[in-house]
Amino acid sequence: ISERMQDAEDSWYQYLLQKKGQVPLKMETVQLIYVEHAHRLSSDLLELFHELLPNLVKVLQVSSTRTVLVLNQEQGLETVELLQDLLPTVESDFGLKLTIFFGNVWAKLQNDDLRQIFDSENQVFSDFIRYKGDEQIISFAQMILWAFSRNLDMGVIPLRIQQLMDDTKDITDIIGTMWQSQGNLVQTAQKLFMHRNSL
């Protein structure tokens, strides 16, 4: 069976790309990491992702130039710093250039929420690559601020962020204070009378 046929028969491929069926694995907290590449990723590199990310549930090739890593983030593994530190070595060892977008860590997902989030994050990442493809590591916050400042369609992301703000006690105060402090964590923590690490 060819790899393309195997992809089409995969339950994650069916759920996220063909819009069929239910989510293959229900998780309390999930994060999608989008990897842009010029050539198909080798099995050695995919194995390395599995070794580096113990919470990696699925590696899914969504196109010839994009692979998505599905992570169970119930334990809250910090992935940005880990992959950012290793990116130069990985690129050198495997002879390729990667662009990595870290989707948000989403909780309390229902029914088709993950599919809608995938569609939205994937589209915003595609827009970013098209208009501003010179960065290699892009956080969710960077991506959303970039999309918001250009008034781009972000799908369900604004609604999900609003729900998160509504459901999370004190988050509005934190965001407002951080905005007033121009993103300075030390000033924000001082104004909220909390430790910077807690913030």
PDB file of C-alpha atoms in Angstrom:
ATOM      1  CA  ILE A   1       0.000   0.000   0.000  1.00  0.00           C
ATOM      2  CA  SER A   2       1.405   3.414  -0.922  1.00  0.00           C
ATOM      3  CA  GLU A   3       2.036   6.032   1.781  1.00  0.00           C
ATOM      4  CA  ARG A   4      -0.740   8.235   0.350  1.00  0.00           C
ATOM      5  CA  MET A   5      -3.237   5.367   0.603  1.00  0.00           C
ATOM      6  CA  GLN A   6      -2.095   4.636   4.150  1.00  0.00           C
ATOM      7  CA  ASP A   7      -2.635   8.307   5.022  1.00  0.00           C
ATOM      8  CA  ALA A   8      -6.160   8.205   3.586  1.00  0.00           C
ATOM      9  CA  GLU A   9      -6.980   5.155   5.710  1.00  0.00           C
ATOM     10  CA  ASP A  10      -5.535   6.702   8.900  1.00  0.00           C
ATOM     11  CA  SER A  11      -8.167   7.755  11.454  1.00  0.00           C
ATOM     12  CA  TRP A  12      -6.427  11.085  12.197  1.00  0.00           C
ATOM     13  CA  TYR A  13      -6.176  11.849   8.469  1.00  0.00           C
ATOM     14  CA  GLN A  14      -9.867  11.043   8.067  1.00  0.00           C
ATOM     15  CA  TYR A  15     -10.846  13.158  11.065  1.00  0.00           C
ATOM     16  CA  LEU A  16      -8.756  16.275  10.366  1.00  0.00           C
ATOM     17  CA  LEU A  17      -8.521  16.343   6.576  1.00  0.00           C
ATOM     18  CA  GLN A  18     -11.445  14.355   5.211  1.00  0.00           C
ATOM     19  CA  LYS A  19     -13.815  15.646   7.919  1.00  0.00           C
ATOM     20  CA  LYS A  20     -15.078  12.135   8.686  1.00  0.00           C
ATOM     21  CA  GLY A  21     -15.710  10.352  11.949  1.00  0.00           C
ATOM     22  CA  GLN A  22     -14.929  11.279  15.537  1.00  0.00           C
ATOM     23  CA  VAL A  23     -11.662  12.399  17.067  1.00  0.00           C
ATOM     24  CA  PRO A  24      -9.492   9.236  17.270  1.00  0.00           C
ATOM     25  CA  LEU A  25      -8.332   9.957  20.826  1.00  0.00           C
ATOM     26  CA  LYS A  26     -10.092  12.211  23.319  1.00  0.00           C
ATOM     27  CA  MET A  27      -7.625  14.279  25.321  1.00  0.00           C
ATOM     28  CA  GLU A  28      -8.189  16.816  28.084  1.00  0.00           C
ATOM     29  CA  THR A  29      -5.552  19.147  26.646  1.00  0.00           C
ATOM     30  CA  VAL A  30      -4.133  19.059  23.129  1.00  0.00           C
ATOM     31  CA  GLN A  31      -1.617  21.006  21.036  1.00  0.00           C
ATOM     32  CA  LEU A  32      -0.943  20.849  17.321  1.00  0.00           C
ATOM     33  CA  ILE A  33       2.524  21.695  16.023  1.00  0.00           C
ATOM     34  CA  TYR A  34       2.793  22.488  12.314  1.00  0.00           C
ATOM     35  CA  VAL A  35       6.096  21.768  10.544  1.00  0.00           C
ATOM     36  CA  GLU A  36       6.719  23.247   7.094  1.00  0.00           C
ATOM     37  CA  HIS A  37       9.412  21.547   4.986  1.00  0.00           C
ATOM     38  CA  ALA A  38      10.543  21.436   1.355  1.00  0.00           C
ATOM     39  CA  HIS A  39      10.885  17.639   1.158  1.00  0.00           C
ATOM     40  CA  ARG A  40       9.083  14.726   2.800  1.00  0.00           C
ATOM     41  CA  LEU A  41      10.442  14.121   6.298  1.00  0.00           C
ATOM     42  CA  SER A  42      12.587  11.031   6.716  1.00  0.00           C
ATOM     43  CA  SER A  43      11.588   8.174   8.992  1.00  0.00           C
ATOM     44  CA  ASP A  44      14.708   8.923  11.093  1.00  0.00           C
ATOM     45  CA  LEU A  45      13.519  12.474  11.722  1.00  0.00           C
ATOM     46  CA  LEU A  46      10.011  11.281  12.565  1.00  0.00           C
ATOM     47  CA  GLU A  47      11.542   8.799  15.014  1.00  0.00           C
ATOM     48  CA  LEU A  48      13.528  11.657  16.566  1.00  0.00           C
ATOM     49  CA  PHE A  49      10.290  13.622  17.102  1.00  0.00           C
ATOM     50  CA  HIS A  50       8.871  10.598  18.957  1.00  0.00           C
ATOM     51  CA  GLU A  51      11.986  10.396  21.138  1.00  0.00           C
ATOM     52  CA  LEU A  52      12.018  14.126  21.924  1.00  0.00           C
ATOM     53  CA  LEU A  53       8.294  14.445  22.587  1.00  0.00           C
ATOM     54  CA  PRO A  54       7.036  11.676  24.901  1.00  0.00           C
ATOM     55  CA  ASN A  55       3.512  13.117  24.632  1.00  0.00           C
ATOM     56  CA  LEU A  56       3.446  12.847  20.826  1.00  0.00           C
ATOM     57  CA  VAL A  57       0.242  11.029  19.841  1.00  0.00           C
ATOM     58  CA  LYS A  58       0.381  11.264  16.042  1.00  0.00           C
ATOM     59  CA  VAL A  59       2.623  12.496  13.231  1.00  0.00           C
ATOM     60  CA  LEU A  60       0.394  13.353  10.293  1.00  0.00           C
ATOM     61  CA  GLN A  61       1.587  14.436   6.868  1.00  0.00           C
ATOM     62  CA  VAL A  62      -1.125  16.828   5.679  1.00  0.00           C
ATOM     63  CA  SER A  63       0.620  17.784   2.419  1.00  0.00           C
ATOM     64  CA  SER A  64       3.933  17.217   0.671  1.00  0.00           C
ATOM     65  CA  THR A  65       5.338  20.258   2.523  1.00  0.00           C
ATOM     66  CA  ARG A  66       3.487  20.191   5.859  1.00  0.00           C
ATOM     67  CA  THR A  67       3.453  17.745   8.753  1.00  0.00           C
ATOM     68  CA  VAL A  68       1.379  18.118  11.918  1.00  0.00           C
ATOM     69  CA  LEU A  69       2.380  16.752  15.300  1.00  0.00           C
ATOM     70  CA  VAL A  70      -0.561  16.003  17.606  1.00  0.00           C
ATOM     71  CA  LEU A  71       0.468  16.280  21.275  1.00  0.00           C
ATOM     72  CA  ASN A  72      -1.370  15.270  24.422  1.00  0.00           C
ATOM     73  CA  GLN A  73      -0.576  18.251  26.653  1.00  0.00           C
ATOM     74  CA  GLU A  74      -2.218  17.037  29.874  1.00  0.00           C
ATOM     75  CA  GLN A  75       1.230  17.096  31.534  1.00  0.00           C
ATOM     76  CA  GLY A  76       2.089  20.526  30.053  1.00  0.00           C
ATOM     77  CA  LEU A  77       5.404  19.671  28.359  1.00  0.00           C
ATOM     78  CA  GLU A  78       7.173  22.853  27.205  1.00  0.00           C
ATOM     79  CA  THR A  79       7.748  22.205  23.513  1.00  0.00           C
ATOM     80  CA  VAL A  80       8.755  25.626  22.156  1.00  0.00           C
ATOM     81  CA  GLU A  81      12.081  25.914  23.980  1.00  0.00           C
ATOM     82  CA  LEU A  82      12.916  22.251  23.415  1.00  0.00           C
ATOM     83  CA  LEU A  83      12.457  22.339  19.648  1.00  0.00           C
ATOM     84  CA  GLN A  84      13.888  25.846  19.301  1.00  0.00           C
ATOM     85  CA  ASP A  85      17.134  24.751  20.971  1.00  0.00           C
ATOM     86  CA  LEU A  86      17.386  21.624  18.795  1.00  0.00           C
ATOM     87  CA  LEU A  87      16.329  23.141  15.460  1.00  0.00           C
ATOM     88  CA  PRO A  88      19.818  24.141  14.204  1.00  0.00           C
ATOM     89  CA  THR A  89      21.204  20.684  15.001  1.00  0.00           C
ATOM     90  CA  VAL A  90      18.243  18.899  13.406  1.00  0.00           C
ATOM     91  CA  GLU A  91      18.513  21.014  10.260  1.00  0.00           C
ATOM     92  CA  SER A  92      22.252  20.399  10.028  1.00  0.00           C
ATOM     93  CA  ASP A  93      22.017  16.656  10.667  1.00  0.00           C
ATOM     94  CA  PHE A  94      19.117  16.097   8.252  1.00  0.00           C
ATOM     95  CA  GLY A  95      20.104  18.700   5.637  1.00  0.00           C
ATOM     96  CA  LEU A  96      16.820  20.565   5.554  1.00  0.00           C
ATOM     97  CA  LYS A  97      15.142  23.809   6.586  1.00  0.00           C
ATOM     98  CA  LEU A  98      12.090  23.690   8.833  1.00  0.00           C
ATOM     99  CA  THR A  99       9.548  26.326   9.810  1.00  0.00           C
ATOM    100  CA  ILE A 100       7.642  25.401  12.965  1.00  0.00           C
ATOM    101  CA  PHE A 101       4.381  26.943  14.171  1.00  0.00           C
ATOM    102  CA  PHE A 102       3.298  26.033  17.685  1.00  0.00           C
ATOM    103  CA  GLY A 103      -0.475  25.938  17.883  1.00  0.00           C
ATOM    104  CA  ASN A 104      -2.149  26.885  21.138  1.00  0.00           C
ATOM    105  CA  VAL A 105      -2.563  24.425  23.999  1.00  0.00           C
ATOM    106  CA  TRP A 106      -6.339  23.885  23.969  1.00  0.00           C
ATOM    107  CA  ALA A 107      -8.421  22.405  26.785  1.00  0.00           C
ATOM    108  CA  LYS A 108     -12.056  21.399  27.268  1.00  0.00           C
ATOM    109  CA  LEU A 109     -12.585  20.509  23.621  1.00  0.00           C
ATOM    110  CA  GLN A 110     -15.940  19.107  22.542  1.00  0.00           C
ATOM    111  CA  ASN A 111     -17.154  17.187  19.473  1.00  0.00           C
ATOM    112  CA  ASP A 112     -15.549  18.741  16.370  1.00  0.00           C
ATOM    113  CA  ASP A 113     -13.610  21.492  18.174  1.00  0.00           C
ATOM    114  CA  LEU A 114     -10.196  20.014  17.341  1.00  0.00           C
ATOM    115  CA  ARG A 115     -11.061  19.735  13.644  1.00  0.00           C
ATOM    116  CA  GLN A 116     -12.171  23.393  13.565  1.00  0.00           C
ATOM    117  CA  ILE A 117      -9.076  24.492  15.471  1.00  0.00           C
ATOM    118  CA  PHE A 118      -6.867  22.550  13.056  1.00  0.00           C
ATOM    119  CA  ASP A 119      -8.553  24.227  10.062  1.00  0.00           C
ATOM    120  CA  SER A 120      -8.143  27.686  11.620  1.00  0.00           C
ATOM    121  CA  GLU A 121      -4.548  27.309  12.829  1.00  0.00           C
ATOM    122  CA  ASN A 122      -3.482  25.611   9.604  1.00  0.00           C
ATOM    123  CA  GLN A 123      -4.969  28.451   7.497  1.00  0.00           C
ATOM    124  CA  VAL A 124      -3.363  31.210   9.580  1.00  0.00           C
ATOM    125  CA  PHE A 125      -0.005  29.397   9.301  1.00  0.00           C
ATOM    126  CA  SER A 126      -0.440  29.153   5.514  1.00  0.00           C
ATOM    127  CA  ASP A 127      -1.155  32.900   5.371  1.00  0.00           C
ATOM    128  CA  PHE A 128       1.933  33.590   7.480  1.00  0.00           C
ATOM    129  CA  ILE A 129       4.148  31.452   5.218  1.00  0.00           C
ATOM    130  CA  ARG A 130       2.769  33.230   2.140  1.00  0.00           C
ATOM    131  CA  TYR A 131       3.229  36.793   3.435  1.00  0.00           C
ATOM    132  CA  LYS A 132       6.052  36.570   5.957  1.00  0.00           C
ATOM    133  CA  GLY A 133       7.971  33.352   5.473  1.00  0.00           C
ATOM    134  CA  ASP A 134      11.330  34.394   6.929  1.00  0.00           C
ATOM    135  CA  GLU A 135      10.875  33.212  10.544  1.00  0.00           C
ATOM    136  CA  GLN A 136      11.539  29.623  11.579  1.00  0.00           C
ATOM    137  CA  ILE A 137       9.891  29.371  15.007  1.00  0.00           C
ATOM    138  CA  ILE A 138       6.479  30.972  15.426  1.00  0.00           C
ATOM    139  CA  SER A 139       4.526  30.871  18.672  1.00  0.00           C
ATOM    140  CA  PHE A 140       0.749  30.948  18.802  1.00  0.00           C
ATOM    141  CA  ALA A 141       0.827  34.444  20.346  1.00  0.00           C
ATOM    142  CA  GLN A 142       3.083  35.787  17.569  1.00  0.00           C
ATOM    143  CA  MET A 143       0.911  34.246  14.882  1.00  0.00           C
ATOM    144  CA  ILE A 144      -2.377  35.509  16.273  1.00  0.00           C
ATOM    145  CA  LEU A 145      -1.088  39.046  16.865  1.00  0.00           C
ATOM    146  CA  TRP A 146       0.256  39.071  13.311  1.00  0.00           C
ATOM    147  CA  ALA A 147      -3.073  37.836  11.892  1.00  0.00           C
ATOM    148  CA  PHE A 148      -5.103  40.196  14.104  1.00  0.00           C
ATOM    149  CA  SER A 149      -3.026  43.235  13.074  1.00  0.00           C
ATOM    150  CA  ARG A 150      -3.735  42.423   9.422  1.00  0.00           C
ATOM    151  CA  ASN A 151      -7.426  41.724  10.023  1.00  0.00           C
ATOM    152  CA  LEU A 152      -7.091  38.205   8.602  1.00  0.00           C
ATOM    153  CA  ASP A 153      -9.763  35.544   8.975  1.00  0.00           C
ATOM    154  CA  MET A 154      -8.782  33.368  11.943  1.00  0.00           C
ATOM    155  CA  GLY A 155     -11.735  30.981  11.805  1.00  0.00           C
ATOM    156  CA  VAL A 156     -12.856  29.768  15.237  1.00  0.00           C
ATOM    157  CA  ILE A 157      -9.763  31.019  17.076  1.00  0.00           C
ATOM    158  CA  PRO A 158     -11.230  34.370  18.299  1.00  0.00           C
ATOM    159  CA  LEU A 159     -14.331  32.590  19.614  1.00  0.00           C
ATOM    160  CA  ARG A 160     -12.231  29.946  21.400  1.00  0.00           C
ATOM    161  CA  ILE A 161     -10.029  32.645  22.963  1.00  0.00           C
ATOM    162  CA  GLN A 162     -13.134  34.509  24.122  1.00  0.00           C
ATOM    163  CA  GLN A 163     -14.496  31.298  25.676  1.00  0.00           C
ATOM    164  CA  LEU A 164     -11.153  30.730  27.384  1.00  0.00           C
ATOM    165  CA  MET A 165     -11.202  34.256  28.797  1.00  0.00           C
ATOM    166  CA  ASP A 166     -14.802  33.889  29.971  1.00  0.00           C
ATOM    167  CA  ASP A 167     -14.096  30.519  31.625  1.00  0.00           C
ATOM    168  CA  THR A 168     -10.837  31.479  33.326  1.00  0.00           C
ATOM    169  CA  LYS A 169     -11.049  33.439  36.564  1.00  0.00           C
ATOM    170  CA  ASP A 170      -9.030  36.676  36.608  1.00  0.00           C
ATOM    171  CA  ILE A 171      -7.720  36.273  33.038  1.00  0.00           C
ATOM    172  CA  THR A 172      -9.299  39.567  31.949  1.00  0.00           C
ATOM    173  CA  ASP A 173      -7.425  41.427  34.705  1.00  0.00           C
ATOM    174  CA  ILE A 174      -4.172  39.729  33.726  1.00  0.00           C
ATOM    175  CA  ILE A 175      -4.567  40.571  30.036  1.00  0.00           C
ATOM    176  CA  GLY A 176      -5.585  44.166  30.774  1.00  0.00           C
ATOM    177  CA  THR A 177      -2.682  44.712  33.149  1.00  0.00           C
ATOM    178  CA  MET A 178      -0.225  43.113  30.733  1.00  0.00           C
ATOM    179  CA  TRP A 179      -1.529  45.363  27.958  1.00  0.00           C
ATOM    180  CA  GLN A 180      -1.068  48.436  30.175  1.00  0.00           C
ATOM    181  CA  SER A 181       2.458  47.257  31.036  1.00  0.00           C
ATOM    182  CA  GLN A 182       3.221  46.787  27.322  1.00  0.00           C
ATOM    183  CA  GLY A 183       3.918  43.094  27.844  1.00  0.00           C
ATOM    184  CA  ASN A 184       6.489  43.609  30.591  1.00  0.00           C
ATOM    185  CA  LEU A 185       6.116  40.553  32.838  1.00  0.00           C
ATOM    186  CA  VAL A 186       7.878  42.078  35.846  1.00  0.00           C
ATOM    187  CA  GLN A 187       5.677  45.196  35.846  1.00  0.00           C
ATOM    188  CA  THR A 188       2.538  43.125  35.257  1.00  0.00           C
ATOM    189  CA  ALA A 189       3.359  40.770  38.146  1.00  0.00           C
ATOM    190  CA  GLN A 190       4.074  43.722  40.453  1.00  0.00           C
ATOM    191  CA  LYS A 191       0.784  45.442  39.589  1.00  0.00           C
ATOM    192  CA  LEU A 192      -1.134  42.186  40.190  1.00  0.00           C
ATOM    193  CA  PHE A 193       0.791  41.448  43.427  1.00  0.00           C
ATOM    194  CA  MET A 194       1.923  38.049  42.197  1.00  0.00           C
ATOM    195  CA  HIS A 195       5.228  36.322  41.523  1.00  0.00           C
ATOM    196  CA  ARG A 196       6.469  36.535  37.940  1.00  0.00           C
ATOM    197  CA  ASN A 197       6.591  32.715  37.659  1.00  0.00           C
ATOM    198  CA  SER A 198       2.949  32.486  38.766  1.00  0.00           C
ATOM    199  CA  LEU A 199       2.030  35.013  36.101  1.00  0.00           C
TER     200      LEU A 199
END
